[in-house]
mmCIF file of C-alpha atoms in Angstrom:
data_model
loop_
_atom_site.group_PDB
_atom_site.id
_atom_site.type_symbol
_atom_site.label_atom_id
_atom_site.label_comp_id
_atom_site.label_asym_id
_atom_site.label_seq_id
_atom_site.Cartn_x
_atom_site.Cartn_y
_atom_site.Cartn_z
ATOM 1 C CA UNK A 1 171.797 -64.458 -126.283
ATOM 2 C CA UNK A 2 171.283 -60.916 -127.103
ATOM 3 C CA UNK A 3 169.452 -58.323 -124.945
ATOM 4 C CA UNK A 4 167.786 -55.166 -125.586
ATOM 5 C CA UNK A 5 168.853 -52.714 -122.818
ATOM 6 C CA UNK A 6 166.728 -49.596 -123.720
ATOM 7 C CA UNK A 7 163.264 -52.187 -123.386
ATOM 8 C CA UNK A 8 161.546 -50.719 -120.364
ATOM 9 C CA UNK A 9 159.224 -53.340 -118.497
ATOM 10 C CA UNK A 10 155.790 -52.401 -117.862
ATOM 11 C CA UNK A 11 153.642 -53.595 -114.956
ATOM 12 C CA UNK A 12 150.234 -55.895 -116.324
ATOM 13 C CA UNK A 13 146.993 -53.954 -116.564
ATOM 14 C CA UNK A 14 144.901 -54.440 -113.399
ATOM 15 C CA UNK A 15 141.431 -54.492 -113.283
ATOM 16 C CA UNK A 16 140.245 -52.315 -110.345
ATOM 17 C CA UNK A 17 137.113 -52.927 -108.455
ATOM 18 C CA UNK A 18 134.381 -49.711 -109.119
ATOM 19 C CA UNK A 19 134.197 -49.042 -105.494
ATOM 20 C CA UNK A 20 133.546 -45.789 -103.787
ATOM 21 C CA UNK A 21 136.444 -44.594 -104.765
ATOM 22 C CA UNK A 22 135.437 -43.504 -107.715
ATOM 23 C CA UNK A 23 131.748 -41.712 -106.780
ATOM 24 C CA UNK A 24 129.843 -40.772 -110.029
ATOM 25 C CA UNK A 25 127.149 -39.477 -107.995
ATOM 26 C CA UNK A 26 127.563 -35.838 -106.528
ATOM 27 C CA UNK A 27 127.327 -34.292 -103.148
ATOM 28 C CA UNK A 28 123.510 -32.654 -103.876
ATOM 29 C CA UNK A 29 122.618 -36.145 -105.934
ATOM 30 C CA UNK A 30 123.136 -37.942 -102.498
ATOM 31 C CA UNK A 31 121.692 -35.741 -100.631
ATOM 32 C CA UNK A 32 118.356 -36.268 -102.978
ATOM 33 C CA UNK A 33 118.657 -39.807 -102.996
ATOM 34 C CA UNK A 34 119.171 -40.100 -99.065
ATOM 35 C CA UNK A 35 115.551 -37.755 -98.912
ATOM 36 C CA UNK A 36 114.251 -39.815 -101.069
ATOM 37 C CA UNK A 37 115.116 -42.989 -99.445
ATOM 38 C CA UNK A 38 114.297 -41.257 -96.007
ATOM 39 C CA UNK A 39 110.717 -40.508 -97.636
ATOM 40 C CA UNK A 40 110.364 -44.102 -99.093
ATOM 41 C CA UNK A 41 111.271 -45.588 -95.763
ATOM 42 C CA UNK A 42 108.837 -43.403 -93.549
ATOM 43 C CA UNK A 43 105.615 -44.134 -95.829
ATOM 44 C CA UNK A 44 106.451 -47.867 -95.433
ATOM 45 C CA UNK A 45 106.311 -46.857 -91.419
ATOM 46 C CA UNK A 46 103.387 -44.845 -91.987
ATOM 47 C CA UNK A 47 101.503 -48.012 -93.350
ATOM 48 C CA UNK A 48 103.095 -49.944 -90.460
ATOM 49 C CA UNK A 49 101.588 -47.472 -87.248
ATOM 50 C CA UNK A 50 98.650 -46.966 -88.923
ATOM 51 C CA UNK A 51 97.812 -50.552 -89.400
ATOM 52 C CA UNK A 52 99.202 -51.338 -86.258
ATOM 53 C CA UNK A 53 97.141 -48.946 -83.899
ATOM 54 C CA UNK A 54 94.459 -47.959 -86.198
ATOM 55 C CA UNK A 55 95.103 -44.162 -86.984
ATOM 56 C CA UNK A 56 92.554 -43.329 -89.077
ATOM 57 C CA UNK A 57 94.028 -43.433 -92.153
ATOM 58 C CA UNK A 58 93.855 -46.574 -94.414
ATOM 59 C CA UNK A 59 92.553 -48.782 -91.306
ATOM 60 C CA UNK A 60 89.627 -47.265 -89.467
ATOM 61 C CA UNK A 61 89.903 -46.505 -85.479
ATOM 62 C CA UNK A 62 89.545 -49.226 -83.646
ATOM 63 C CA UNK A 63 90.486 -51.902 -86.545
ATOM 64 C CA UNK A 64 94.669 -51.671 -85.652
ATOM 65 C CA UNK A 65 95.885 -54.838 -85.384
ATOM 66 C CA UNK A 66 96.463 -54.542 -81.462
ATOM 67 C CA UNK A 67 92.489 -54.027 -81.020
ATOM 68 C CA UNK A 68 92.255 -57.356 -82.823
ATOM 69 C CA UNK A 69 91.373 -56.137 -86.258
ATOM 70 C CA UNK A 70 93.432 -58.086 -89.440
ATOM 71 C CA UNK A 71 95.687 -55.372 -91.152
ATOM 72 C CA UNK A 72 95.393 -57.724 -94.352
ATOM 73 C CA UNK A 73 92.125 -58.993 -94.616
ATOM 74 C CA UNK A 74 90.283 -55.436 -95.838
ATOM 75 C CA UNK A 75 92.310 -55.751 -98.722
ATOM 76 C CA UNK A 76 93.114 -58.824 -99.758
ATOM 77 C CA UNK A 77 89.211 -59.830 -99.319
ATOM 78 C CA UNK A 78 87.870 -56.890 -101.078
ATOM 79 C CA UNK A 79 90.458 -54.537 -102.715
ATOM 80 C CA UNK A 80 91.718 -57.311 -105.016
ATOM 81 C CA UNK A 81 90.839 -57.729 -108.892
ATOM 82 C CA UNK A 82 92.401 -59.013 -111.719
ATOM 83 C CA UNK A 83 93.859 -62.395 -112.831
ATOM 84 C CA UNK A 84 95.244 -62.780 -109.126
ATOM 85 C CA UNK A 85 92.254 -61.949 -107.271
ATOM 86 C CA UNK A 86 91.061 -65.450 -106.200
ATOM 87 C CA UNK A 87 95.297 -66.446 -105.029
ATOM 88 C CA UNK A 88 95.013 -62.884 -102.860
ATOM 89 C CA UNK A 89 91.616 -63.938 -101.395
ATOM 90 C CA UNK A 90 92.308 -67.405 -100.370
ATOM 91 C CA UNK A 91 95.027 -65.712 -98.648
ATOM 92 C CA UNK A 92 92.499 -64.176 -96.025
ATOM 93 C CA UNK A 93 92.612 -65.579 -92.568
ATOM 94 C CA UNK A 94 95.719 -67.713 -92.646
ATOM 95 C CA UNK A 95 97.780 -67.416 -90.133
ATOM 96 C CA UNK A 96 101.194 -66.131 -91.175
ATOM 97 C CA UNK A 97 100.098 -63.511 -93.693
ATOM 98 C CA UNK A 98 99.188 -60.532 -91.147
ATOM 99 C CA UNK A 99 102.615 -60.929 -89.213
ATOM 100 C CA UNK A 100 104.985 -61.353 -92.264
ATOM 101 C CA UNK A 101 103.069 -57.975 -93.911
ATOM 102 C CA UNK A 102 103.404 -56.273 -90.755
ATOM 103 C CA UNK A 103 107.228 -57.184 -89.881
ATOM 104 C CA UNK A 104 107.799 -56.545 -93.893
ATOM 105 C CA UNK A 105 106.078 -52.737 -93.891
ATOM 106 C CA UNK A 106 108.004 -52.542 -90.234
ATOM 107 C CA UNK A 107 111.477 -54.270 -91.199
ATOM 108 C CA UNK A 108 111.383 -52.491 -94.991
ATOM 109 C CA UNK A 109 110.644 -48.951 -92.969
ATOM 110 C CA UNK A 110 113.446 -49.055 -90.410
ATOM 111 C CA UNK A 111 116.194 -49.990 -92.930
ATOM 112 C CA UNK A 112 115.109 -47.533 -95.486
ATOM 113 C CA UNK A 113 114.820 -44.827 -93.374
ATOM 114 C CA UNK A 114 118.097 -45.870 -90.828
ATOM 115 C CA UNK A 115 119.974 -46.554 -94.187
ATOM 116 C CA UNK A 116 120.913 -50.004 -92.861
ATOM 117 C CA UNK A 117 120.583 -53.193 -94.509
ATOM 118 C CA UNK A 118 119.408 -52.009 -97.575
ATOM 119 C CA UNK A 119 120.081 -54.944 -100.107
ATOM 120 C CA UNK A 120 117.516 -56.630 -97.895
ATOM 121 C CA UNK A 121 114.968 -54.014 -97.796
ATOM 122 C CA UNK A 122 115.422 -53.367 -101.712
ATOM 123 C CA UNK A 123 114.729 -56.689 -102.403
ATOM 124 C CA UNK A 124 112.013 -57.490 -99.809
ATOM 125 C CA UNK A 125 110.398 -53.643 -101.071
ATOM 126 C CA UNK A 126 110.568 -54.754 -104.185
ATOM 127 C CA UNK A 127 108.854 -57.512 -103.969
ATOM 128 C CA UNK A 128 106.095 -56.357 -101.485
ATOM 129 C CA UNK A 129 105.548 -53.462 -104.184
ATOM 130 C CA UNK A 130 105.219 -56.007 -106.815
ATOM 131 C CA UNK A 131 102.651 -58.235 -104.958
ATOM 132 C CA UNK A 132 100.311 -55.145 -104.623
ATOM 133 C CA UNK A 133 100.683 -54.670 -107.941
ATOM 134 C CA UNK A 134 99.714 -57.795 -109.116
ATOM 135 C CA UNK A 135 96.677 -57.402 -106.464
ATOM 136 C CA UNK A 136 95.272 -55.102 -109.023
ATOM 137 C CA UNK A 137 95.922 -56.068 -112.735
ATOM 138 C CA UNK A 138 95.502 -54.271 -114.681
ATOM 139 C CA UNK A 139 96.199 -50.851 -112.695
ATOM 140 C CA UNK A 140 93.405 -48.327 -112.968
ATOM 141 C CA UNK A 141 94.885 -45.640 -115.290
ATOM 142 C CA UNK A 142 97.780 -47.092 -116.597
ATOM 143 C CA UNK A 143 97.645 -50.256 -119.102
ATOM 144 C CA UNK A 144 101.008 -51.917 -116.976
ATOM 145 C CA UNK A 145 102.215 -48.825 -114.867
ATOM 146 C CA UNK A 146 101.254 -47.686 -111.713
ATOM 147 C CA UNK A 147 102.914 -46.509 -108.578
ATOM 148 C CA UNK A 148 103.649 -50.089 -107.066
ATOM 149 C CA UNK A 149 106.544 -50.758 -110.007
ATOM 150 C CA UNK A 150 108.045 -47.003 -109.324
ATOM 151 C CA UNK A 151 107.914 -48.012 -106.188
ATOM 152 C CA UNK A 152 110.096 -51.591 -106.992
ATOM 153 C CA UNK A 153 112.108 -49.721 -109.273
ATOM 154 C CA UNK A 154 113.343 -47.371 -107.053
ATOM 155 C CA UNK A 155 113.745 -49.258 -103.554
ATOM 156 C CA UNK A 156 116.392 -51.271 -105.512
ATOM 157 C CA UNK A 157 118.269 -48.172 -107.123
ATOM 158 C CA UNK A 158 118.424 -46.410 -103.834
ATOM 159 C CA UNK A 159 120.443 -50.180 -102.931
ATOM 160 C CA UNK A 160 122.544 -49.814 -105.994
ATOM 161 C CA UNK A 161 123.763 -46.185 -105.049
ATOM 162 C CA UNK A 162 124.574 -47.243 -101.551
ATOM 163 C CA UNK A 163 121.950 -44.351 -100.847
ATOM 164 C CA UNK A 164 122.314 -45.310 -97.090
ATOM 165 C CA UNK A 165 125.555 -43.626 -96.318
ATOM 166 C CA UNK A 166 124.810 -40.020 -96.923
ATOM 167 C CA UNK A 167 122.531 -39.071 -94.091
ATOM 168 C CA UNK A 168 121.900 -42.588 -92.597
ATOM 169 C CA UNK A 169 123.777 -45.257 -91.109
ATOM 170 C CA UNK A 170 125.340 -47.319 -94.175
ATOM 171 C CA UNK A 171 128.717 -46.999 -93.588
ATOM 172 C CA UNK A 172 129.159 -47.741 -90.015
ATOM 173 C CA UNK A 173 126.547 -50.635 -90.487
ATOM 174 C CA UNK A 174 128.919 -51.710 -93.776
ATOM 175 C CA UNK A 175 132.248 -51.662 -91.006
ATOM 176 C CA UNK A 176 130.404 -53.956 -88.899
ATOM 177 C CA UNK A 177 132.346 -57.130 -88.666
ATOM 178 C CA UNK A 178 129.096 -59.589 -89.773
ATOM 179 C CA UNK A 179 127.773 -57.409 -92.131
ATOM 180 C CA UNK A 180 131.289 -57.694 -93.816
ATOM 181 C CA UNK A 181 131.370 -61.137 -93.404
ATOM 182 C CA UNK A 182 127.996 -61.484 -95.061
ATOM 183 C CA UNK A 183 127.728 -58.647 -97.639
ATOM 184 C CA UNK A 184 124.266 -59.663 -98.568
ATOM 185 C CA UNK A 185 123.153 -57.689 -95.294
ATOM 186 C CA UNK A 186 124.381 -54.345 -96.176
#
């Protein structure tokens, strides 16, 4: 048996996992995506208090869902067109669809703008944004786009970047020992 003494032995490539330690976004990028999330998070809030009290704004005084006034029926009665409109309006006065809006715009609004659980909020975002859209079809000035998919589109990038951990609460939220357990809630 013959050996070949100068043969050095090299270790296997690895495959690494892309984590953070390898950040491809930079210090200012962050700190524009954490605004924007913050921004994101505070007009789904917005919607929430004025919806919930009546502000004003989109829901008239005295109409907040606390003076017994329907958060969802305005729209989904008469703000509704398109291919979806009759789904949206048979949708009107049943029970669980004022609640789950309201906890959505509420749940959606605290992550986004705490920076905590934001998988959930991208996805749930997302697909709030998307149901408006489709509320509508097709938008008014735009053949497919409007600001309901920008909307989607971005909820779920600001997920992607981990955009909760500059200027929120992501990473301590990510330590927790649950939220490690079950990823799917970070």
């Amino acid at each position: 048996m013959t050996t070949t003494p100068h043969r050095r032995q090299f270790p296997a490539p690895t495959m690494e996992p892309d984590g953070d330690r390898h950040p491809i976004i930079t210090t200012a990028g962050g700190r524009a995506l954490a605004v924007l999330r913050i921004l994101f998070g505070l007009t789904f809030l917005w919607a929430f208090f004025d919806k919930l009290f009546g502000l004003g704004y989109a829901t008239p005084s005295g109409k907040g869902w606390i003076d017994g006034g329907n958060p969802t029926a305005g729209f989904l009665g008469k703000g509704t067109s398109g291919p979806f409109a009759d789904f949206y309006q048979g949708l009107v006065g049943d029970w669980w669809v004022t609640p789950l809006f309201m906890v959505g715009l509420a749940g959606i609004g605290l992550a986004l703008t705490l920076g905590i659980g934001m998988r959930i909020a991208a996805v749930s975002g997302a697909l709030l944004y998307v149901l408006m859209w489709t509320a509508n079809l097709p938008p008014e000035n735009n053949p497919v786009l409007d600001d309901h998919i920008i909307g989607a589109v971005t909820v779920v990038a600001l997920a992607l970047v981990a955009a909760g951990n500059v200027w929120g609460f992501g990473k301590w939220w990510s330590s927790l020992d649950f939220v490690r357990k079950y990823p799917w809630l970070r």
